[in-house]
Coordinates of C-alpha atoms (C1' of nucleotides) in Angstrom, one line a residue:
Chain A
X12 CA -19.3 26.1 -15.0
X13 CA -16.3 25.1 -14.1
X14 CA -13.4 27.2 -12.4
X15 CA -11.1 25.2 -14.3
X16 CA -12.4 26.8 -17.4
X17 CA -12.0 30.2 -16.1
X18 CA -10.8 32.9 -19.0
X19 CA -7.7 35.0 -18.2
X20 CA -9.0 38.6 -16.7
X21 CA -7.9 40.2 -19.3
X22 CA -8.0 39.6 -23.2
X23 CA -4.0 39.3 -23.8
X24 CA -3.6 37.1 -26.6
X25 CA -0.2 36.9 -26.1
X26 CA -0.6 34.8 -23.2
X27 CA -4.3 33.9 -23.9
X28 CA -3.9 30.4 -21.5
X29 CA -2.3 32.5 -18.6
X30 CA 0.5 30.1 -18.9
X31 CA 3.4 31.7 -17.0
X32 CA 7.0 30.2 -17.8
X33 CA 6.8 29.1 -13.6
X34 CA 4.0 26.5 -15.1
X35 CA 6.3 24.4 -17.4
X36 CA 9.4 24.3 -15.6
X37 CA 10.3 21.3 -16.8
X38 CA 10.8 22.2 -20.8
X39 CA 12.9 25.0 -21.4
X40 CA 11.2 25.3 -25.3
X41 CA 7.4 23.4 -24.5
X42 CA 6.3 22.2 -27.8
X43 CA 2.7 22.4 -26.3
X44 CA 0.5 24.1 -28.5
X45 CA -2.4 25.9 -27.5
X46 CA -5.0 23.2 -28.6
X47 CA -3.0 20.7 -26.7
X48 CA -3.7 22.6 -23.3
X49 CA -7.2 23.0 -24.5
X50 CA -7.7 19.7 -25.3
X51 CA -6.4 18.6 -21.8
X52 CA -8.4 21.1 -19.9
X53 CA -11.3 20.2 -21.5
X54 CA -10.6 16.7 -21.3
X55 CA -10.3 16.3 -17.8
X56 CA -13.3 18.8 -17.1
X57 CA -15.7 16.1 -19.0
X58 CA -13.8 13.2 -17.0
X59 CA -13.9 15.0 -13.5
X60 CA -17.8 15.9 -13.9
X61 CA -17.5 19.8 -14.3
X62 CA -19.7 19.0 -17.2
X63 CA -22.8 17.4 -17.0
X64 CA -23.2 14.7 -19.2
X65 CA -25.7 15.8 -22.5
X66 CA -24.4 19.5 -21.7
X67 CA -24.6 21.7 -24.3
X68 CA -21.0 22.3 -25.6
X69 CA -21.4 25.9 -27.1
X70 CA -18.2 27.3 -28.5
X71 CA -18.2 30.8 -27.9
X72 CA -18.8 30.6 -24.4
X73 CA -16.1 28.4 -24.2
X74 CA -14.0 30.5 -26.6
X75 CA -14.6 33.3 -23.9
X76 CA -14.0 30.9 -20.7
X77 CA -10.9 29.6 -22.0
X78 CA -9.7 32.6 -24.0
X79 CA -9.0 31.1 -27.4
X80 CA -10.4 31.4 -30.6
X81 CA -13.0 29.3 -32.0
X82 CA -10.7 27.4 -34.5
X83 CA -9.1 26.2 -31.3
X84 CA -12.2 25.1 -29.9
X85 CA -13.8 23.3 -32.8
X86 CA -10.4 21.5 -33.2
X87 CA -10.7 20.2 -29.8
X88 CA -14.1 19.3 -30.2
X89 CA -13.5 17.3 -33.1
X90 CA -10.9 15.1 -30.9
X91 CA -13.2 14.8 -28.7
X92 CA -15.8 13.5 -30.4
X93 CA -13.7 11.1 -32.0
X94 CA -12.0 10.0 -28.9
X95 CA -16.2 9.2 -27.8
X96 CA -16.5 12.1 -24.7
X97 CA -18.6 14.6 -26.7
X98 CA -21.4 14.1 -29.3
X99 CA -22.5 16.2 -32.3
X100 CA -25.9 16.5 -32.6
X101 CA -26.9 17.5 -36.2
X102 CA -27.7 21.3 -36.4
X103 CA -27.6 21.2 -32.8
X104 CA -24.0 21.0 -31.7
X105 CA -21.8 19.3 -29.4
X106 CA -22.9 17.8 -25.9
X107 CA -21.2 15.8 -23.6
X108 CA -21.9 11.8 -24.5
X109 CA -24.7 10.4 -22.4
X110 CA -24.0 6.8 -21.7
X111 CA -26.3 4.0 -21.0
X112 CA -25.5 0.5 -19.1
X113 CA -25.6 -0.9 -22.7
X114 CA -22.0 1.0 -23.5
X115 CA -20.9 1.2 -20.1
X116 CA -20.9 -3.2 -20.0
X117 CA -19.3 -3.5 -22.9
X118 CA -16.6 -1.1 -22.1
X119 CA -16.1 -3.2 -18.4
X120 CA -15.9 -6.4 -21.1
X121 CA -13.1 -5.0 -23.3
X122 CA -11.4 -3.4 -20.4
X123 CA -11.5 -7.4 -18.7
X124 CA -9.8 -8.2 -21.5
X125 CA -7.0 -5.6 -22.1
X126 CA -5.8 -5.0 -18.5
X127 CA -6.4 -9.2 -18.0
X128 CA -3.8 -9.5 -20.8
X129 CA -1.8 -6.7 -19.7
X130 CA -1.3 -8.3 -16.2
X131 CA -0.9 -11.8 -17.6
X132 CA 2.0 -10.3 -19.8
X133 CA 3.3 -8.6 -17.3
X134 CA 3.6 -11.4 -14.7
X135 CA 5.5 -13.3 -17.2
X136 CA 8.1 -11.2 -18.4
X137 CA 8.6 -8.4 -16.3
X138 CA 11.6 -7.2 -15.2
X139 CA 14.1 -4.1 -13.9
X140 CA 12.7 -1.6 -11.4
X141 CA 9.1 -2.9 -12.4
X142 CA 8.4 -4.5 -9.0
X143 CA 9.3 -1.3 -7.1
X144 CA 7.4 0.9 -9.4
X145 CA 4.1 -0.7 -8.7
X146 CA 4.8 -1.4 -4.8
X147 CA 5.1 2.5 -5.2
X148 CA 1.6 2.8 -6.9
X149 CA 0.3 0.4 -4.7
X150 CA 1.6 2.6 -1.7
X151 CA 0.4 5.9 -3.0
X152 CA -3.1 4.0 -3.4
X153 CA -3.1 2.8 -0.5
X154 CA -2.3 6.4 1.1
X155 CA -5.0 7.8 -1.4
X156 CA -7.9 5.8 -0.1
X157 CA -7.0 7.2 3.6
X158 CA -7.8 10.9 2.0
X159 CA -11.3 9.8 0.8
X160 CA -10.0 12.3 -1.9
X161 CA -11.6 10.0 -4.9
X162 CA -10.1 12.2 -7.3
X163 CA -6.7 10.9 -5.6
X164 CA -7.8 7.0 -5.6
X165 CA -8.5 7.5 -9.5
X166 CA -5.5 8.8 -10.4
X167 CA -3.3 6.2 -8.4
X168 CA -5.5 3.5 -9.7
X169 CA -4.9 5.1 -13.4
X170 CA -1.0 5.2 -12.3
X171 CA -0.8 1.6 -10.9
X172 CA -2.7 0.0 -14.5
X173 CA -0.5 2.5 -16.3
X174 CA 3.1 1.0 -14.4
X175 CA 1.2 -2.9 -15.6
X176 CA 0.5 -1.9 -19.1
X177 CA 3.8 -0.2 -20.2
X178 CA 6.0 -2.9 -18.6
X179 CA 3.9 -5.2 -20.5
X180 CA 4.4 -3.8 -23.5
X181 CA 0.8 -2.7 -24.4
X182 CA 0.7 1.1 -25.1
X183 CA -1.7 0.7 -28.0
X184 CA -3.8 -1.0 -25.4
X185 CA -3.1 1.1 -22.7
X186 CA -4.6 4.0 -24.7
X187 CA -7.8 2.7 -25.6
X188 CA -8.4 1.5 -22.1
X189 CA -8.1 5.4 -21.0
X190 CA -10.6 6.7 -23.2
X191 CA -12.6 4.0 -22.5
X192 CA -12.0 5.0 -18.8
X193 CA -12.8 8.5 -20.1
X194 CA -16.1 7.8 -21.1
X195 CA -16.9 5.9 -18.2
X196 CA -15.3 8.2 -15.6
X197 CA -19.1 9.8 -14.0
X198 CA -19.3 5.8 -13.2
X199 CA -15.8 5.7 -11.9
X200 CA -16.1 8.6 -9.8
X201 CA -19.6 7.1 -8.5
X202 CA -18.2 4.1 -7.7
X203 CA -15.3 5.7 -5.6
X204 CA -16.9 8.2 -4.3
X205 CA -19.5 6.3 -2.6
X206 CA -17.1 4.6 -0.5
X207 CA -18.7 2.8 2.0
X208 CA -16.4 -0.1 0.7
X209 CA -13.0 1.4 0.1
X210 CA -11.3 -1.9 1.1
X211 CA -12.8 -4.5 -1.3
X212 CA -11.2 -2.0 -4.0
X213 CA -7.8 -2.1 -2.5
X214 CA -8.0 -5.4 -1.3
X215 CA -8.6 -6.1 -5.5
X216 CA -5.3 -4.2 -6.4
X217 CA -3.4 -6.2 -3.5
X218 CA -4.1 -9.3 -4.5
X219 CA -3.5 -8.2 -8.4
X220 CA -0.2 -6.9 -7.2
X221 CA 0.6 -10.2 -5.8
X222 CA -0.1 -12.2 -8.5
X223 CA 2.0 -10.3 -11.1
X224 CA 5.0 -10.2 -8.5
X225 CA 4.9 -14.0 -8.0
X226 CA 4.8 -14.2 -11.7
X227 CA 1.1 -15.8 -11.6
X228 CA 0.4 -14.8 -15.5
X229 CA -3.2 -17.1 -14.8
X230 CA -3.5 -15.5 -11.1
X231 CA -3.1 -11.8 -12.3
X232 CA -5.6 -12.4 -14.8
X233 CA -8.2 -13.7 -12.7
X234 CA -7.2 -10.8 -10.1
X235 CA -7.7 -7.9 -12.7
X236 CA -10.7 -9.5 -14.0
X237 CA -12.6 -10.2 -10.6
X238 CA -11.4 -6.3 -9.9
X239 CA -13.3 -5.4 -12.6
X240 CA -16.1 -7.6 -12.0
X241 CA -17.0 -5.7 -8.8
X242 CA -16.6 -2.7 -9.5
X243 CA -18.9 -2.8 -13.0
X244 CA -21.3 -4.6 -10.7
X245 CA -21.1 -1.3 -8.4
X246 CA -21.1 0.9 -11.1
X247 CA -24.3 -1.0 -12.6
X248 CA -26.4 -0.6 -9.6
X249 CA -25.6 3.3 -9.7
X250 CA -26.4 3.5 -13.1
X251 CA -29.6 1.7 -13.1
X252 CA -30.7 3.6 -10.2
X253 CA -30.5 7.2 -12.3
X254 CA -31.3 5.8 -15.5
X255 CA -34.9 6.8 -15.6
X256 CA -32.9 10.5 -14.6
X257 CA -30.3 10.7 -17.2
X258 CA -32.7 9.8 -20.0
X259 CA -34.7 12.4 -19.2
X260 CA -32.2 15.2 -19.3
X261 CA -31.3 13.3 -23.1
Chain B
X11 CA -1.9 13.5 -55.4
X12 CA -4.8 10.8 -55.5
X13 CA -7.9 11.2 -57.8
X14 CA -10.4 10.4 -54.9
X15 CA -9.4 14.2 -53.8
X16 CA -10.0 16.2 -56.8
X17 CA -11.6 19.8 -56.3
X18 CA -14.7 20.5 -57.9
X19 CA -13.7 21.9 -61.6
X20 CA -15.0 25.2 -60.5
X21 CA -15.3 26.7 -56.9
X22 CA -18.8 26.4 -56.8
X23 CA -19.6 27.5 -52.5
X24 CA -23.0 26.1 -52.9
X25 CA -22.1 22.7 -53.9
X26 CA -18.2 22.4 -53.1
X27 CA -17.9 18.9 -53.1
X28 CA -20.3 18.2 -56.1
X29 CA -22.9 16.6 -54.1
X30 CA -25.4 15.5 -56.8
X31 CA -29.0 15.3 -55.6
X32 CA -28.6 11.9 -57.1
X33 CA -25.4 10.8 -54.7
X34 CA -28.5 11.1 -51.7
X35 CA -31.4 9.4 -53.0
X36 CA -32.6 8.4 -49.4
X37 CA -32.8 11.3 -47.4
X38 CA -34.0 14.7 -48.5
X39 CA -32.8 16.6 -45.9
X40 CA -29.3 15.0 -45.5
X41 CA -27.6 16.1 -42.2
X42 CA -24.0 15.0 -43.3
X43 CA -22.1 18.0 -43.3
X44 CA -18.6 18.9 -45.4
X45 CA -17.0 17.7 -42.3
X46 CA -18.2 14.0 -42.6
X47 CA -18.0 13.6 -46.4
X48 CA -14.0 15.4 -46.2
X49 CA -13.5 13.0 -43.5
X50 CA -14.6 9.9 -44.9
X51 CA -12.5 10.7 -48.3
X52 CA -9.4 11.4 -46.8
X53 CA -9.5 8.6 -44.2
X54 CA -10.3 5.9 -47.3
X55 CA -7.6 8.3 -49.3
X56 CA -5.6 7.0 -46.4
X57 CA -6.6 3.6 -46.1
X58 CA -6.7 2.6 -49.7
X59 CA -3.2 3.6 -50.1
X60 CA -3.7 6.8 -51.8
X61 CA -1.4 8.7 -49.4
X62 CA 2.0 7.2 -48.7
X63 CA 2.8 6.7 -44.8
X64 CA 5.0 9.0 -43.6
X65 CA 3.8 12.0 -46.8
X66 CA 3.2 15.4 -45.5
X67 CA -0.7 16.5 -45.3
X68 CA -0.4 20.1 -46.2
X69 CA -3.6 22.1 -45.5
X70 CA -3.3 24.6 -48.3
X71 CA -2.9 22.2 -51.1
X72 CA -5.5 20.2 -49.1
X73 CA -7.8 23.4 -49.1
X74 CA -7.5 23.4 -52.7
X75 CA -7.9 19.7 -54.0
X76 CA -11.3 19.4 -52.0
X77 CA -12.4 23.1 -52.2
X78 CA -13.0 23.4 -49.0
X79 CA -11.9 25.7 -46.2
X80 CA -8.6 25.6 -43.8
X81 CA -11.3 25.0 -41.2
X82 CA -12.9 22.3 -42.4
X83 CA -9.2 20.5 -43.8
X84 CA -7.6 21.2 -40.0
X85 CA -10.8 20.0 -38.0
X86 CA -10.7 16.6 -40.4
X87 CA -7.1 16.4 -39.6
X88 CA -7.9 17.0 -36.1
X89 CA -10.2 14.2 -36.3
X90 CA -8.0 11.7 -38.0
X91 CA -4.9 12.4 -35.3
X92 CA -7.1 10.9 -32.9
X93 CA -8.2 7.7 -34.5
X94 CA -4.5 7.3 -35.0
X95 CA -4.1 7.7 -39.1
X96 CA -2.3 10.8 -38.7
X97 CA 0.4 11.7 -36.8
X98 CA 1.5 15.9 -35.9
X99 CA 4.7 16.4 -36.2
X100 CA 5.6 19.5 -33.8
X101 CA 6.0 22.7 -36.2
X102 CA 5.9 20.4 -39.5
X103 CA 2.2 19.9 -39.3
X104 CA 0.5 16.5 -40.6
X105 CA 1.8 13.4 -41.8
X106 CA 0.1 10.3 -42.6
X107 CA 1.3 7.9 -39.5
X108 CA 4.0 6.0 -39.8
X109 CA 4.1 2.4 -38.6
X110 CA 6.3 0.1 -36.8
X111 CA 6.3 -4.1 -36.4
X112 CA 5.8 -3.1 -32.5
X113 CA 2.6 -1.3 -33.3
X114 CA 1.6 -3.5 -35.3
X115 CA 2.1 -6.6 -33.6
X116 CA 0.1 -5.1 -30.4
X117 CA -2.8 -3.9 -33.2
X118 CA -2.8 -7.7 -34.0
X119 CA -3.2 -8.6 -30.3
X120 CA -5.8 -6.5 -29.7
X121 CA -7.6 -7.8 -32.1
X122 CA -7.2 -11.2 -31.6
X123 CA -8.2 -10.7 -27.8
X124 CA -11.7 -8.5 -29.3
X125 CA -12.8 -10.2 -32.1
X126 CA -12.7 -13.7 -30.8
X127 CA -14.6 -12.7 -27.7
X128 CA -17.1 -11.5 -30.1
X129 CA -17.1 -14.7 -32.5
X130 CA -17.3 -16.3 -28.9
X131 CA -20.5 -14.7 -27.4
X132 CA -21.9 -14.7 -31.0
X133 CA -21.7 -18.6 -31.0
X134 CA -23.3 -18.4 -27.7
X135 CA -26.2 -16.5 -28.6
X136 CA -26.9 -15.7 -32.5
X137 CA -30.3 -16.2 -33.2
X138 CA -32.4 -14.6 -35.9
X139 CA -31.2 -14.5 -39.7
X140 CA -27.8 -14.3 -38.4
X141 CA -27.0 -17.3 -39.9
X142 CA -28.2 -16.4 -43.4
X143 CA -26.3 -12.8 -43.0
X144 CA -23.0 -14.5 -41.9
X145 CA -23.9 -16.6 -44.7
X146 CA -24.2 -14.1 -47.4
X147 CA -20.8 -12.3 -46.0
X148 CA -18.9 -15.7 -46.4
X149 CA -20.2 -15.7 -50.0
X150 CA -19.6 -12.2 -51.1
X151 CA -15.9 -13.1 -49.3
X152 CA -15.8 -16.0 -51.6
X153 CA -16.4 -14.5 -54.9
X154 CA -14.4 -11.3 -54.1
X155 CA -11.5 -13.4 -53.6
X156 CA -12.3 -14.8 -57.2
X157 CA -11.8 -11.0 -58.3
X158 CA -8.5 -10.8 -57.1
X159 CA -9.0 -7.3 -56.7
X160 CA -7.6 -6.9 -53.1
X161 CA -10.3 -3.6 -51.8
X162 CA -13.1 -6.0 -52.6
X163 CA -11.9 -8.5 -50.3
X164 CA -10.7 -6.0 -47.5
X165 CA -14.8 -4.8 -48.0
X166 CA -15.7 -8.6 -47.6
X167 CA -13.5 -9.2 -44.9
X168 CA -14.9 -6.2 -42.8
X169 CA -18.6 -7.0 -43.6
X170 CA -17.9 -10.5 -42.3
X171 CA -16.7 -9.3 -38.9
X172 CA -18.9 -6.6 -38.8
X173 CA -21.8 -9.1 -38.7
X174 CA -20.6 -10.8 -35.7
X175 CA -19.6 -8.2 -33.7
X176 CA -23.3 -6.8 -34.1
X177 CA -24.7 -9.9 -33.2
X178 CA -22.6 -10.1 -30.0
X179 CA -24.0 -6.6 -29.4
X180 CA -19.8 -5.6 -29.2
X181 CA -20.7 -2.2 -31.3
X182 CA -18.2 -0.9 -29.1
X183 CA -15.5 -2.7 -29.9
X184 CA -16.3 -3.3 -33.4
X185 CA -15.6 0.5 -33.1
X186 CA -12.1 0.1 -31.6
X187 CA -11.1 -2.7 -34.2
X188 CA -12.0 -0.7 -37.3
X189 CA -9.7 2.4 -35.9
X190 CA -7.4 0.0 -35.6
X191 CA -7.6 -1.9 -38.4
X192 CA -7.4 1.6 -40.2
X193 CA -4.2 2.3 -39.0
X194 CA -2.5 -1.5 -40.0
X195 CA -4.7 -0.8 -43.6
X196 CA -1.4 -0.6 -45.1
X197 CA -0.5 -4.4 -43.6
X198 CA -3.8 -5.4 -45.2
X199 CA -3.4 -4.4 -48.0
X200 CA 0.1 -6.0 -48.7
X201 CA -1.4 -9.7 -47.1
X202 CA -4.6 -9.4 -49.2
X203 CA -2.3 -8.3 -52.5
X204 CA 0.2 -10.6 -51.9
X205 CA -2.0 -13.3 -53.1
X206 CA 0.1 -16.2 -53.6
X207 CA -2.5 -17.4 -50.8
X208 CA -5.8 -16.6 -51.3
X209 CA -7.1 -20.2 -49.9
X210 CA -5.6 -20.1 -46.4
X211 CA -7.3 -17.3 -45.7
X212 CA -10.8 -18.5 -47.0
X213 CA -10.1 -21.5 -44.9
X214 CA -10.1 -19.7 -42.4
X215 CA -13.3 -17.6 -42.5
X216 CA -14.8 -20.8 -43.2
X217 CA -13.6 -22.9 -39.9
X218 CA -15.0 -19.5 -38.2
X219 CA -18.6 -19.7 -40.1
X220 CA -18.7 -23.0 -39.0
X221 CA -17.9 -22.9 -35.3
X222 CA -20.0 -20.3 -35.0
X223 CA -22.9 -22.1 -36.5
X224 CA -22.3 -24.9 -34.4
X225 CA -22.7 -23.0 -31.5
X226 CA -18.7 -24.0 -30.6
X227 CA -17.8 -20.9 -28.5
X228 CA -14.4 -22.4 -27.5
X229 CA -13.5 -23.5 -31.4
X230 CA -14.6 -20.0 -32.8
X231 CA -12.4 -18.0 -30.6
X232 CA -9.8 -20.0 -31.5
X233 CA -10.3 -19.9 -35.3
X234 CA -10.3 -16.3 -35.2
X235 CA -7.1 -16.4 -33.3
X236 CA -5.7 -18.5 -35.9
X237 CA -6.6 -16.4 -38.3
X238 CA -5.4 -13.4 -36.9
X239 CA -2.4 -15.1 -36.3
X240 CA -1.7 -16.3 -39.6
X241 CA -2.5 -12.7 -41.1
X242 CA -0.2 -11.0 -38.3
X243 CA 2.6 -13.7 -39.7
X244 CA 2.3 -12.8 -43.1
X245 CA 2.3 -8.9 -42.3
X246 CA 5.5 -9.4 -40.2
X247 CA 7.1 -10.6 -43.3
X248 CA 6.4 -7.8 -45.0
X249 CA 7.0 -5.0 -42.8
X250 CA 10.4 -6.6 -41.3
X251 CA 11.3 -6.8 -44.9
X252 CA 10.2 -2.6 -46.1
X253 CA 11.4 -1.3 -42.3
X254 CA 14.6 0.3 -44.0
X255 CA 12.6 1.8 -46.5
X256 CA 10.1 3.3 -43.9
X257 CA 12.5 4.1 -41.7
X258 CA 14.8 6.4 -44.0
X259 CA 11.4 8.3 -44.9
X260 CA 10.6 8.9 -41.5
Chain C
dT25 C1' 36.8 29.2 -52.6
dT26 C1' 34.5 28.3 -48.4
dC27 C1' 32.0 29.3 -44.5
dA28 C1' 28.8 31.9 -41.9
dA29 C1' 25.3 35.3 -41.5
dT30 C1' 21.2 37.0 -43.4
dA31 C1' 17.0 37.1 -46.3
dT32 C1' 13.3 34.7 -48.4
dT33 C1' 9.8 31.5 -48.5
dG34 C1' 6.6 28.2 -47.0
dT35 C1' 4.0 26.3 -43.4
dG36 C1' 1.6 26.1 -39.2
dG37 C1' -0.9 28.6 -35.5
dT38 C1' -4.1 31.9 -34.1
dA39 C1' -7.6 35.4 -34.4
dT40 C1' -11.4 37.5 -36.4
dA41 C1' -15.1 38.9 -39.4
dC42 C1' -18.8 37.5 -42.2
dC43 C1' -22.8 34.8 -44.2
dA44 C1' -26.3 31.0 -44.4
dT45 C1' -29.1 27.8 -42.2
dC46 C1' -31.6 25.8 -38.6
dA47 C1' -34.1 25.6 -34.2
dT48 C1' -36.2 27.6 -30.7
dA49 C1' -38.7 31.1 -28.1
dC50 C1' -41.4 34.8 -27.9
dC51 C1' -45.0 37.7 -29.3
dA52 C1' -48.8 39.5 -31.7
dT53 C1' -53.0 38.8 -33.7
dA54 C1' -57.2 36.2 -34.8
Chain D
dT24 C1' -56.4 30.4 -26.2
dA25 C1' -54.3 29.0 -30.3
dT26 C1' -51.7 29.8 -34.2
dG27 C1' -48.4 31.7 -37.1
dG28 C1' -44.7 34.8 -37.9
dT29 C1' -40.7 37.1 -36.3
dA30 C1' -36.6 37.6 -33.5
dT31 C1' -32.8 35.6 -31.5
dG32 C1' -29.1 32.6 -31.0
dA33 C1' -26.4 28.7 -32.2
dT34 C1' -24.0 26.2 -35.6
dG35 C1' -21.7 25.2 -40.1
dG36 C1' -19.0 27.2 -43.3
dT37 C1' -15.7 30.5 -45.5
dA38 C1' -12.2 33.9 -46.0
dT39 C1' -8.5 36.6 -44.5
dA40 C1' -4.9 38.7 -41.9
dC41 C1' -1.2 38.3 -38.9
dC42 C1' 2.7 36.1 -36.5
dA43 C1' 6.2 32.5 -35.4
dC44 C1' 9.2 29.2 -36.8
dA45 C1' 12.0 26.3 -39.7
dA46 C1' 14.2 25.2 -43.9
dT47 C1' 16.4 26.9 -47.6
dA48 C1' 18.7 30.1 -50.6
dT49 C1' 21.5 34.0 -51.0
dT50 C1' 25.0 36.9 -50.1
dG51 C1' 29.0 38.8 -47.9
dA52 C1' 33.4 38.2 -45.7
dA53 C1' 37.6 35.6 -44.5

DNA sequence: TTCAATATTGTGGTATACCATCATACCATA
DNA sequence: TATGGTATGATGGTATACCACAATATTGAA
């Protein structure tokens, strides 16, 4: 299990997260509630692979790991399941969603579509400190890629789509491409992590970065969608190589 | 309060939401759970119209109209917060999501982008009795709108689309544009009451059936889009012309 | 009389205990 | 060895107690 789940040495439930005031420096009064931190936590376990997918969710493990009481647990499960990155088996409980190539090519196809619009938009209308913003993501990718830290190259990818799809307007969008992201994120990570071909991915977000800055709406749409297009073909070959694999855990 | 929510007339633990034998004729051993069936009310409570947008969802009085536990009322709610129908205001609790012509306009987007691909790749590839389903859901559309009662034709509407997204195997995104149809429910239901104009919108479900027969990819998309787009016109008139009134509930 | 401080109330958030049911694993016996 | 029953554990579901916080009402003082 994961160290990031770890439950506070001792049972003080007036600090039950460990979170010290030096952990949320920025907000004097945090509005974050408890299931909030849960929630994340969780989250990004599941999306960064501490949890196998079709893992057995069971709550009062977790309760214990993460210090909480159930009720905070069950909520969280609940938004998980309905944001699609756990599963409720009946009179089984929750596990973490399997995926097939079936779900994961039709989340590449909607994804083509939303960050295809989102750069087309973008190219035609945006404005401000927009270019510098993404030269910055582009930079931090770039610097990313030179760790071979793919947690790094995911979140700098996440930031550069993130700078395209709130200058274009699309939040809506922008949040259903990350759970989407969330539920394909044991293909992401395969994709990045076996980087014998770290430029092709880059070379992708250069020339999508060019597009948009020339104001190419048809350009930036190809760009983003030939991105894509690679890397679900990578992804595909992983996941038909361990399909036999994953269905037998299922 | 709305009908569709009434507790049980005594608090009967066994059988709190008076589950005949007769409501599941199918199954014997029916694996829905209080969770799914307090779910489904209160989202169509929501959708339908039943709760007002921007109306506080109180768990107690919740607790007691369904006669079910705080449990089960705060892991629906949880539930609902993430398919966007309700909205958690910090140390107010739940209210029904409000919704803005900026939201809106991007739900209408979204849409237009996913469920024209679908009518697109359905063209492309139907085969089967598709054609006698999408038949049977352009008829049931038809005499619905005869009704003039507006939920029949939201029913009709859905069933329609649903048919084609399953036949372009986009169960994903079929997914996505119910959630998100959910939450514009209340734009729906003014364009589909507001019925000045039932024909246009028949029109339009026709020119789709018939591209898509036709095997016109290219013309299907675009029918959709002009539907969309004509529906997305209509709402704007209406929420431009109630955004005071929503605005001085918020 | 008016303003400010305090008390009350309602709500959300959290924790915990309890029961029923279902599924699985284990064990004892034929 | 095979089969059936029991034990265990997990979940679903319910109830309750406690605390924090915010809004409102009430009361006291200027």
């Amino acid at each position: 299990m994961s160290i990031l789940l770890e439950a506070p040495t001792t049972a003080d439930y007036k600090n039950p997260m460990n979170i010290e005031k030096s952990d949320l420096p920025k907000i004097e009064h945090a509005p974050q509630t408890l299931r909030d931190i849960v929630q994340e936590r969780m989250r990004t376990a599941i999306i960064e692979g501490h949890f196998a997918p079709g893992e057995r969710l069971v709550e009062r493990p977790l309760c214990d790991q993460l210090g909480v009481s159930r009720t905070v647990i069950r909520e969280t499960i609940r938004y998980l399941e309905a944001e699609g990155l756990v599963e409720i088996i009946p009179n089984r409980g929750p596990i973490v969603a399997l995926l097939d190539w079936d779900q994961a090519e039709q989340i590449y196809d909607i994804r083509k579509q939303l960050e295809g619009s989102a750069a087309a938009v973008c190219a035609q209308c945006y404005g401000g400190d927009f270019a510098a913003q993404l030269r910055e993501a582009l930079a931090t990718l770039n610097a990313s890629m030179n760790d071979s830290e793919w947690i790094g190259v995911m979140r700098a990818t996440t930031r550069f789509y993130e700078v395209i799809f709130y200058e274009a307007g699309h939040a809506i969008a922008w949040d259903i491409v990350q759970r989407l992201n969330g539920r394909i994120s044991r293909l992401r990570v395969l994709t990045l992590s076996a980087k014998d071909r770290p430029k092709p991915g880059f070379s992708h977000m250069t020339a999508i970065y060019d597009a948009i800055l020339s104001r190419d709406a048809q350009a930036a749409q190809a760009a983003v969608q030939a991105h894509i297009l690679d890397a679900s073909a990578i992804a595909q070959r992983f996941l038909r190589k361990e399909t036999t694999k994953v269905e037998n855990d299922g």
